[in-house]
Coordinates of C-alpha atoms in Angstrom, one line a residue:
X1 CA 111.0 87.7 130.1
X2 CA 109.7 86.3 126.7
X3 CA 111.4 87.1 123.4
X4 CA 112.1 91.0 122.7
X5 CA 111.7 92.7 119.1
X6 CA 114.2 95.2 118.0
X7 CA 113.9 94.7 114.5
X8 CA 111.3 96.6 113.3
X9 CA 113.0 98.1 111.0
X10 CA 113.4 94.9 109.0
X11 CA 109.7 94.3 109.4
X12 CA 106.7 95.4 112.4
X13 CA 103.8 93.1 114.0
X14 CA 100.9 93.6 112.3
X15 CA 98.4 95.5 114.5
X16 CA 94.9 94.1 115.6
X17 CA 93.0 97.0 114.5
X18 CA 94.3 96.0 111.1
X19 CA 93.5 92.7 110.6
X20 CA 90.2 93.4 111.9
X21 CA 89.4 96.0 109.0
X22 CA 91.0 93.3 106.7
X23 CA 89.0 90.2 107.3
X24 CA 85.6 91.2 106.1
X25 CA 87.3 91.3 102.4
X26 CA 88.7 88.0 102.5
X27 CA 85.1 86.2 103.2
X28 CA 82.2 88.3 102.8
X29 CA 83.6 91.0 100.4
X30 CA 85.8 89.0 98.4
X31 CA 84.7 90.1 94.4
X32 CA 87.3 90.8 92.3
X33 CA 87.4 94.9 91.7
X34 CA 87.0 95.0 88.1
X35 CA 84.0 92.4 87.9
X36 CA 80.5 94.4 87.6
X37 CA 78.4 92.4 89.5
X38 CA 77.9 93.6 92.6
X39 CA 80.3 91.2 94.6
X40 CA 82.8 93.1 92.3
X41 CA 81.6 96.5 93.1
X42 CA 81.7 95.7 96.6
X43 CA 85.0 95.3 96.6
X44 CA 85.7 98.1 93.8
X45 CA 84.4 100.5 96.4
X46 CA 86.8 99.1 99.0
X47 CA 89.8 99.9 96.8
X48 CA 88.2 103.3 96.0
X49 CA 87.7 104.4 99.8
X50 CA 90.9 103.2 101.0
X51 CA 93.1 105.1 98.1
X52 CA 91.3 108.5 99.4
X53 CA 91.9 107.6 102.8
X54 CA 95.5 107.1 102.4
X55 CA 95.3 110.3 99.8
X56 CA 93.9 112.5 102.5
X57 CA 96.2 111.4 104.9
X58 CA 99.4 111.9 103.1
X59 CA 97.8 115.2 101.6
X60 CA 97.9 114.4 98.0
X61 CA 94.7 113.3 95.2
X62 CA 93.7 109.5 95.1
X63 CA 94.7 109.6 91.5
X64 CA 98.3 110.5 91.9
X65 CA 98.6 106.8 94.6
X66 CA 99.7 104.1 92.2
X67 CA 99.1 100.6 94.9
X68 CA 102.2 98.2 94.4
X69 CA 103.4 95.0 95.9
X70 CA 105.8 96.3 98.2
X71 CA 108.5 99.1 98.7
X72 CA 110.8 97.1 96.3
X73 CA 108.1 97.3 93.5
X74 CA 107.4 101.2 94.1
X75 CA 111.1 101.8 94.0
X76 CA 111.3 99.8 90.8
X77 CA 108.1 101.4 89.0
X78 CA 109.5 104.7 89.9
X79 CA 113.2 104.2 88.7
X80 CA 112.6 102.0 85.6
X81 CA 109.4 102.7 84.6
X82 CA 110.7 106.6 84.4
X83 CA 114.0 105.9 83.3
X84 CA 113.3 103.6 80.5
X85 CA 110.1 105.7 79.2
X86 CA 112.4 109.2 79.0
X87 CA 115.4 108.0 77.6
X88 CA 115.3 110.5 74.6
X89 CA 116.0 112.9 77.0
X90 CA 118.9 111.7 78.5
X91 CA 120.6 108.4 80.1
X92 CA 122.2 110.1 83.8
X93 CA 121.1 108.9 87.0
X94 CA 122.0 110.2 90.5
X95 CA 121.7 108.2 93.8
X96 CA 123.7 107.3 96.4
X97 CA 125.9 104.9 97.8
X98 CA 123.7 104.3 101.0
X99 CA 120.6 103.4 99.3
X100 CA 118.4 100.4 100.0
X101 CA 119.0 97.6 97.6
X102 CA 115.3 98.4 96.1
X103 CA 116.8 101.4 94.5
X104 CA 120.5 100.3 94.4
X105 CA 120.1 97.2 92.7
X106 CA 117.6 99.1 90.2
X107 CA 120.3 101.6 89.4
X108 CA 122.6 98.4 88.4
X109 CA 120.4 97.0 86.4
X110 CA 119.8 100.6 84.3
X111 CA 123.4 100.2 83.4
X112 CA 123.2 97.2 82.1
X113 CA 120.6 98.6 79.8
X114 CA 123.3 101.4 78.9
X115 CA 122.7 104.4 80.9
X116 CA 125.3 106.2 83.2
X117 CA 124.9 106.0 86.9
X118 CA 126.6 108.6 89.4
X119 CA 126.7 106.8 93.2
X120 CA 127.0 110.1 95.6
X121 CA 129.2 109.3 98.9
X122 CA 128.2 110.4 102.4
X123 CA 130.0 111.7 105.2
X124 CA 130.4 109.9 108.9
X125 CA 126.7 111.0 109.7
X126 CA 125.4 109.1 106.5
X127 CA 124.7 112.5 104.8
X128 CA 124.5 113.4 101.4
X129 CA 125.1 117.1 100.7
X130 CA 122.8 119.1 98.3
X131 CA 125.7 120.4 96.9
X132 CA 127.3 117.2 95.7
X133 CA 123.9 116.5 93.8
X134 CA 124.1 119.9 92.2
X135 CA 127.6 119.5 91.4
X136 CA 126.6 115.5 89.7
X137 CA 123.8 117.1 87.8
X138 CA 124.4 117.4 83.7
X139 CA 122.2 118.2 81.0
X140 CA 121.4 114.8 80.6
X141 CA 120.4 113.8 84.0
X142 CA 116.8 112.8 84.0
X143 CA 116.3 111.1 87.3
X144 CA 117.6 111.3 91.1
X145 CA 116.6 108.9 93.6
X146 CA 117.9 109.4 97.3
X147 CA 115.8 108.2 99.9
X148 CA 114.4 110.0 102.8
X149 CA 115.8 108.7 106.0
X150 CA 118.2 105.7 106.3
X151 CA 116.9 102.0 106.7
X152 CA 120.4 100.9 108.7
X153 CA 121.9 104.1 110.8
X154 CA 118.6 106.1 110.5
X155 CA 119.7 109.5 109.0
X156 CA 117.6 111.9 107.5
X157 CA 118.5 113.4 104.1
X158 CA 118.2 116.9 103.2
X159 CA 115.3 116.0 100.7
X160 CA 113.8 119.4 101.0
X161 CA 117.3 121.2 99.7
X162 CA 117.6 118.9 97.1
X163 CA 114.4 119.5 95.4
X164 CA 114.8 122.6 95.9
X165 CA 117.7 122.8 93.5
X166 CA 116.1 120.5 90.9
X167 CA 113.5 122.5 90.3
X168 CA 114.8 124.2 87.4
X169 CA 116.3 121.5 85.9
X170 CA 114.4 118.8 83.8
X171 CA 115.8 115.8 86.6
X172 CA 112.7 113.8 88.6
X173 CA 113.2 113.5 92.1
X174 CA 112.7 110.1 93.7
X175 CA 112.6 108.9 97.2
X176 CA 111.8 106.0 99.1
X177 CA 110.4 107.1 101.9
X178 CA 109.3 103.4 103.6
X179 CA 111.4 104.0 106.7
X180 CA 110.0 107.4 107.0
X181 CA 106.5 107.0 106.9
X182 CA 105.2 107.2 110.5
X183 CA 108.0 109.0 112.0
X184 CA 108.7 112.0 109.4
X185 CA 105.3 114.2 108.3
X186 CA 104.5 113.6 105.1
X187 CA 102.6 116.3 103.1
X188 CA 103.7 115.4 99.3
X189 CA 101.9 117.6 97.5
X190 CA 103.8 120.4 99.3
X191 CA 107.0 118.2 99.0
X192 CA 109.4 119.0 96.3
X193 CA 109.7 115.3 95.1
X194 CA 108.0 113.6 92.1
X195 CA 107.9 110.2 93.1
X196 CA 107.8 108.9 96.8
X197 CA 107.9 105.4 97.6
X198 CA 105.8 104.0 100.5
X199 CA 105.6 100.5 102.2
X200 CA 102.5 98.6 104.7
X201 CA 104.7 96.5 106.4
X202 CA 107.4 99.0 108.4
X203 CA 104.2 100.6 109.9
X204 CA 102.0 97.1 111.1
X205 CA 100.1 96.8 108.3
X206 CA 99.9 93.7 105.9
X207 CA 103.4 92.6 103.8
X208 CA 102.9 92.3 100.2
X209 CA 101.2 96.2 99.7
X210 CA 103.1 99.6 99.3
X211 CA 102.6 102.3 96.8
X212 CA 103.9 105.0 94.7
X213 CA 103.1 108.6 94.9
X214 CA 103.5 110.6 91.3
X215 CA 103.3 114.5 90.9
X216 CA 101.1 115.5 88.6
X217 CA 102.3 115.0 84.7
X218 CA 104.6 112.4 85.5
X219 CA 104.3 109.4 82.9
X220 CA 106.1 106.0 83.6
X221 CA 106.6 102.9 81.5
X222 CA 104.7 99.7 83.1
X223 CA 106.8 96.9 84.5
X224 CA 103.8 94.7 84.0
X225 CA 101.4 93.7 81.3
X226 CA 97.3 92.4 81.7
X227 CA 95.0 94.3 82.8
X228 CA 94.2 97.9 82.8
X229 CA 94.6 98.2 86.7
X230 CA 95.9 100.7 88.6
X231 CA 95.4 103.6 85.1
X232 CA 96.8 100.9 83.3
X233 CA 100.5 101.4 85.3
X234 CA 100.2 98.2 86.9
X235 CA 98.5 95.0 85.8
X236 CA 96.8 92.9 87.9
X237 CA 93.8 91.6 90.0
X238 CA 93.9 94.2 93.1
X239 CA 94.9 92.9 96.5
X240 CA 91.6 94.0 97.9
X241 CA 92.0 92.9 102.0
X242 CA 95.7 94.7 102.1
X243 CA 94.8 97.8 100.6
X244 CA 92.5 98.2 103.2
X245 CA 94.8 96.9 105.9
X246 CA 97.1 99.4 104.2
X247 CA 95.2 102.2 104.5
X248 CA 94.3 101.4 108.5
X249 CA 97.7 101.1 109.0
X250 CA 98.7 104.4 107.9
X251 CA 95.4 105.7 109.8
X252 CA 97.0 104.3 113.2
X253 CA 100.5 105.1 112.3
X254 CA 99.4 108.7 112.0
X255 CA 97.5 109.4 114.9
X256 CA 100.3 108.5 117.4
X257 CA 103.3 110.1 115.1
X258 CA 104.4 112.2 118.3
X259 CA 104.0 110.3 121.0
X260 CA 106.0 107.2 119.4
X261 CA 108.8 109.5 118.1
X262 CA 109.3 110.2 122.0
X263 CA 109.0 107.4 123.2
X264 CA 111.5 105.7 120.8
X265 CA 114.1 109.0 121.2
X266 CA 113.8 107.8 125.3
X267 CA 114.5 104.3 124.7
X268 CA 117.5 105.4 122.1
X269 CA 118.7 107.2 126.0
X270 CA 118.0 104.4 128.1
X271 CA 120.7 102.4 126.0
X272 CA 123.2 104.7 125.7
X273 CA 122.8 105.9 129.5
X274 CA 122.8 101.9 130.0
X275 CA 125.5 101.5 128.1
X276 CA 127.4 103.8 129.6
X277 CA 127.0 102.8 133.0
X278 CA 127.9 99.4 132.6
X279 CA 131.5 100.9 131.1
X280 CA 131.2 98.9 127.9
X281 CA 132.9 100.4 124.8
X282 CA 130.3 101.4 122.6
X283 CA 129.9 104.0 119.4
X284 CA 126.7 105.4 117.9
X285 CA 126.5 105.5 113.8
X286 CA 124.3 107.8 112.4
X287 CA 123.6 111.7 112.4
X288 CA 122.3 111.8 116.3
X289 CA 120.3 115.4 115.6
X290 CA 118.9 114.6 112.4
X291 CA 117.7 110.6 112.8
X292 CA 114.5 108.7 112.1
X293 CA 113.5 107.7 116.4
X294 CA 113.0 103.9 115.9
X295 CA 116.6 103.3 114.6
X296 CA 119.7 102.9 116.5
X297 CA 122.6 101.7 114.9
X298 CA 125.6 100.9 117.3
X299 CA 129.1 99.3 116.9
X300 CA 131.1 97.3 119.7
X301 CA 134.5 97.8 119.1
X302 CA 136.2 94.0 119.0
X303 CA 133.4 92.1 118.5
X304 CA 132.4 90.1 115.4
X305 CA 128.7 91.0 115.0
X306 CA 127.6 87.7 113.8
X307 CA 129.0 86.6 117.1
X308 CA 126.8 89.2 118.8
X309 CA 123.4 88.6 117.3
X310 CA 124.1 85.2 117.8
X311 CA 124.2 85.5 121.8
X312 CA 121.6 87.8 121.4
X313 CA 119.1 85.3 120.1
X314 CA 120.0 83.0 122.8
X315 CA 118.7 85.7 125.5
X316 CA 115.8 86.2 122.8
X317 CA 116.3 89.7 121.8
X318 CA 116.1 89.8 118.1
X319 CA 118.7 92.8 116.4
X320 CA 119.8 93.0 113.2
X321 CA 123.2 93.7 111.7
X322 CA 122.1 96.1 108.7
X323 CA 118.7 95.4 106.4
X324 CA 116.7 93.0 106.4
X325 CA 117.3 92.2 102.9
X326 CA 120.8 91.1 103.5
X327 CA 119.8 89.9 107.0
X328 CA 122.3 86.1 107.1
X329 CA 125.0 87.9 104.9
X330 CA 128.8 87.7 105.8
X331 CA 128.9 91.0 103.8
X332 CA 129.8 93.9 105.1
X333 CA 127.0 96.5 105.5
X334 CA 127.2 99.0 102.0
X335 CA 125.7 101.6 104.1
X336 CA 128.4 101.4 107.1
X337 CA 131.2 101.1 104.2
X338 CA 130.1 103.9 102.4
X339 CA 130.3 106.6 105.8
X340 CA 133.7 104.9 107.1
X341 CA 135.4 102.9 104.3
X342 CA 138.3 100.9 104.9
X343 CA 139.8 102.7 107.9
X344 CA 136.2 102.3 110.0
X345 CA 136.6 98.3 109.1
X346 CA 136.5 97.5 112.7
X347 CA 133.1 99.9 113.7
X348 CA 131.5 98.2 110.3
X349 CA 132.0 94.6 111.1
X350 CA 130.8 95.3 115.2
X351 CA 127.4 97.5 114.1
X352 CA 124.1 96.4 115.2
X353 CA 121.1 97.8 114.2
X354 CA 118.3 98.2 117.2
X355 CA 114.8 99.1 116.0
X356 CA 111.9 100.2 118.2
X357 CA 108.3 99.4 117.4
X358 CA 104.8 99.9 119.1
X359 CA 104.7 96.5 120.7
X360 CA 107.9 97.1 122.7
X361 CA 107.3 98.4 126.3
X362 CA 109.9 100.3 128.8
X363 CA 110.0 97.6 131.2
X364 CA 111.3 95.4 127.6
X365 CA 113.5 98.1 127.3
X366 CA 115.0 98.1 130.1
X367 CA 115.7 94.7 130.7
X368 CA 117.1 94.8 126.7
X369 CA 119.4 97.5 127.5
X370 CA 121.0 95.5 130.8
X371 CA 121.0 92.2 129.0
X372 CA 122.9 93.2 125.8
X373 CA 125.8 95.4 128.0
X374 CA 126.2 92.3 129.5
X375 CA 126.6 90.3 126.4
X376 CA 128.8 92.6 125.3
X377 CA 131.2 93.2 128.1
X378 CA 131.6 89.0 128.5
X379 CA 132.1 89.0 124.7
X380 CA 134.7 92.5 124.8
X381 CA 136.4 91.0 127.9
X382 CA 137.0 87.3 125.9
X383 CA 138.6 89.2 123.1
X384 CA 141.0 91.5 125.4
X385 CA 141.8 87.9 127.6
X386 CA 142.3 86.5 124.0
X387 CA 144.5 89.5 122.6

């Protein structure tokens, strides 16, 4: 068996169809989008089709699709650039304590610049309840940011409920919705968000492209300075070759939404079912009825997970033990702290997160499931022998 992939939440194979509608802009369409000439126009027309593609698709206007760098850079447009142009009215922040470190990290560096940050905890399912945000909120709240469904455990927030009850109040709602995108439908003009951030590379298109959707009449303060690109909200020459491969991607992703969200849910029951037949001790993390299909988050009680992903690799099944941002950290996953704290110390340090993709088969699967109850009983057995 060559090497398995279960990490594709950290980051997914590009797909063929992709690179294929990419390559033509890399040679023969290669203008720069803002030249006049037609080489420029060319590729100006590229940009231009691709944005309503993606628009159509996600059921919004092309003109409300800012194109970023990344996830990281749409969370950061949408946090600072709004926080930091609407100050006057107010310097609170909501979010929570499970965030990715796109949007936590952002929040730290707000207050440094002086505004007041409230960090929401979640229960044991990695759930935020609406009616902790309503009870956070103050009259000088001007943003929440609480993404849609988890990058680590999975879990879906109730982002419905909670923009529900902000619509009366003058707070923006935010959320990055990179894991989502592919698994969860995504109609955002019908949403009751502002802001939505979206990523290329969790869905197999190109790294380096994601975007930000903005509601009608919301303003934000550019992190960059140049050109006039992007409505003048984000300078720079356009990355013409992945905003098509962008655009594909979410095509693709689309068209097979339901038959990949049942085929990861089976393989999420082939390892439990496997698990539990080879009598290994074994706990799910994560709300089980209310998670995003391609992520299963599971911790093995007495084992050190660094040991784990370690013997792992050496049967070539690639895991993770939280997101790929903090993928070689001895730190603790934030996300696992935050739904058990201090008395779930042993189910935080023996989590690993499994992640299903479209190149994974069920004969991969299979053999996955076998090999890593295996691992894991020699690796349980050791530390009972050793206790």
């Amino acid at each position: 068996m060559e090497s398995i992939y279960l990490d594709h939440a950290a980051t997914s194979p590009i797909d063929p169809r992709v690179v294929d509608a990419m390559l033509p802009y890399y040679y023969e369409h290669f203008g720069n989008p803002s030249s006049i000439h037609h080489i420029g126009r060319a590729a100006r027309q590229a940009v231009d089709e691709a944005r309503q593609t993606m628009a159509e698709l996600l059921h919004t206007k092309a003109n409300q699709l800012t194109i970023t760098s990344g996830g990281t850079e749409a969370d950061n447009m949408a946090i600072l650039g709004y926080a930091t142009g609407h100050e006057a009215k107010g310097k609170h922040i909501i979010t929570t304590m499970i965030e990715h470190h796109a949007v936590g990290h952002a929040c730290k560096e707000l207050e440094q610049r002086g505004f007041e940050v409230t960090y929401l905890p979640v229960d044991e399912a990695g759930k935020v309840h609406p009616a902790a945000v309503e009870s956070a909120l103050r009259e000088d709240t001007i943003l929440v940011t609480i993404m849609y469904g988890n990058n680590e455990v999975g879990t879906i927030q109730p982002i419905v409920e909670i923009g529900e009850l902000l619509r009366d109040h003058q707070a923006v709602f935010h959320t990055d919705a990179v894991q989502a995108c592919g698994s969860m439908e995504l109609q955002l003009d019908d949403l009751p968000v502002d802001m939505v951030s979206l990523s290329a590379h969790k869905i197999n298109g190109p790294k380096g492209i994601g975007l930000l959707y903005t509601k009608k009449g919301i303003t934000l303060k550019p992190l960059l300075f140049g050109g006039e690109q992007e409505r003048k909200r984000r300078a720079g020459t356009e990355n013409v070759a992945a905003i098509v491969g962008f655009s594909k991607a979410l095509e693709l992703t689309l068209e097979t939404a339901s038959e990949k969200r049942e085929r990861y849910l089976r393989y999420s029951r082939v390892f439990f079912d496997t698990f539990t037949n080879m009598n290994i001790s074994f706990v799910i993390n994560g709300d089980q009825n209310d998670r995003l299909p391609h992520i299963l988050n599971v911790s093995f009680p007495g084992i050190q997970v660094e040991a784990l992903l370690v013997a792992l690799d050496m049967a070539q099944i690639a895991a993770s033990s939280g997101s790929a941002c903090t993928a070689g950290s001895l730190e603790p996953s934030h996300v696992l702290q935050a739904m058990y704290g201090e008395k779930g110390q042993e189910r935080v340090n023996s989590a690993v997160r499994f992640s299903f993709g479209i190149t994974n088969t069920d004969e991969e699967i299979d053999f996955a499931a076998n090999e890593i109850a295996k691992i894991v009983k020699r690796l349980q057995d050791q530390q009972a022998f050793i206790s």
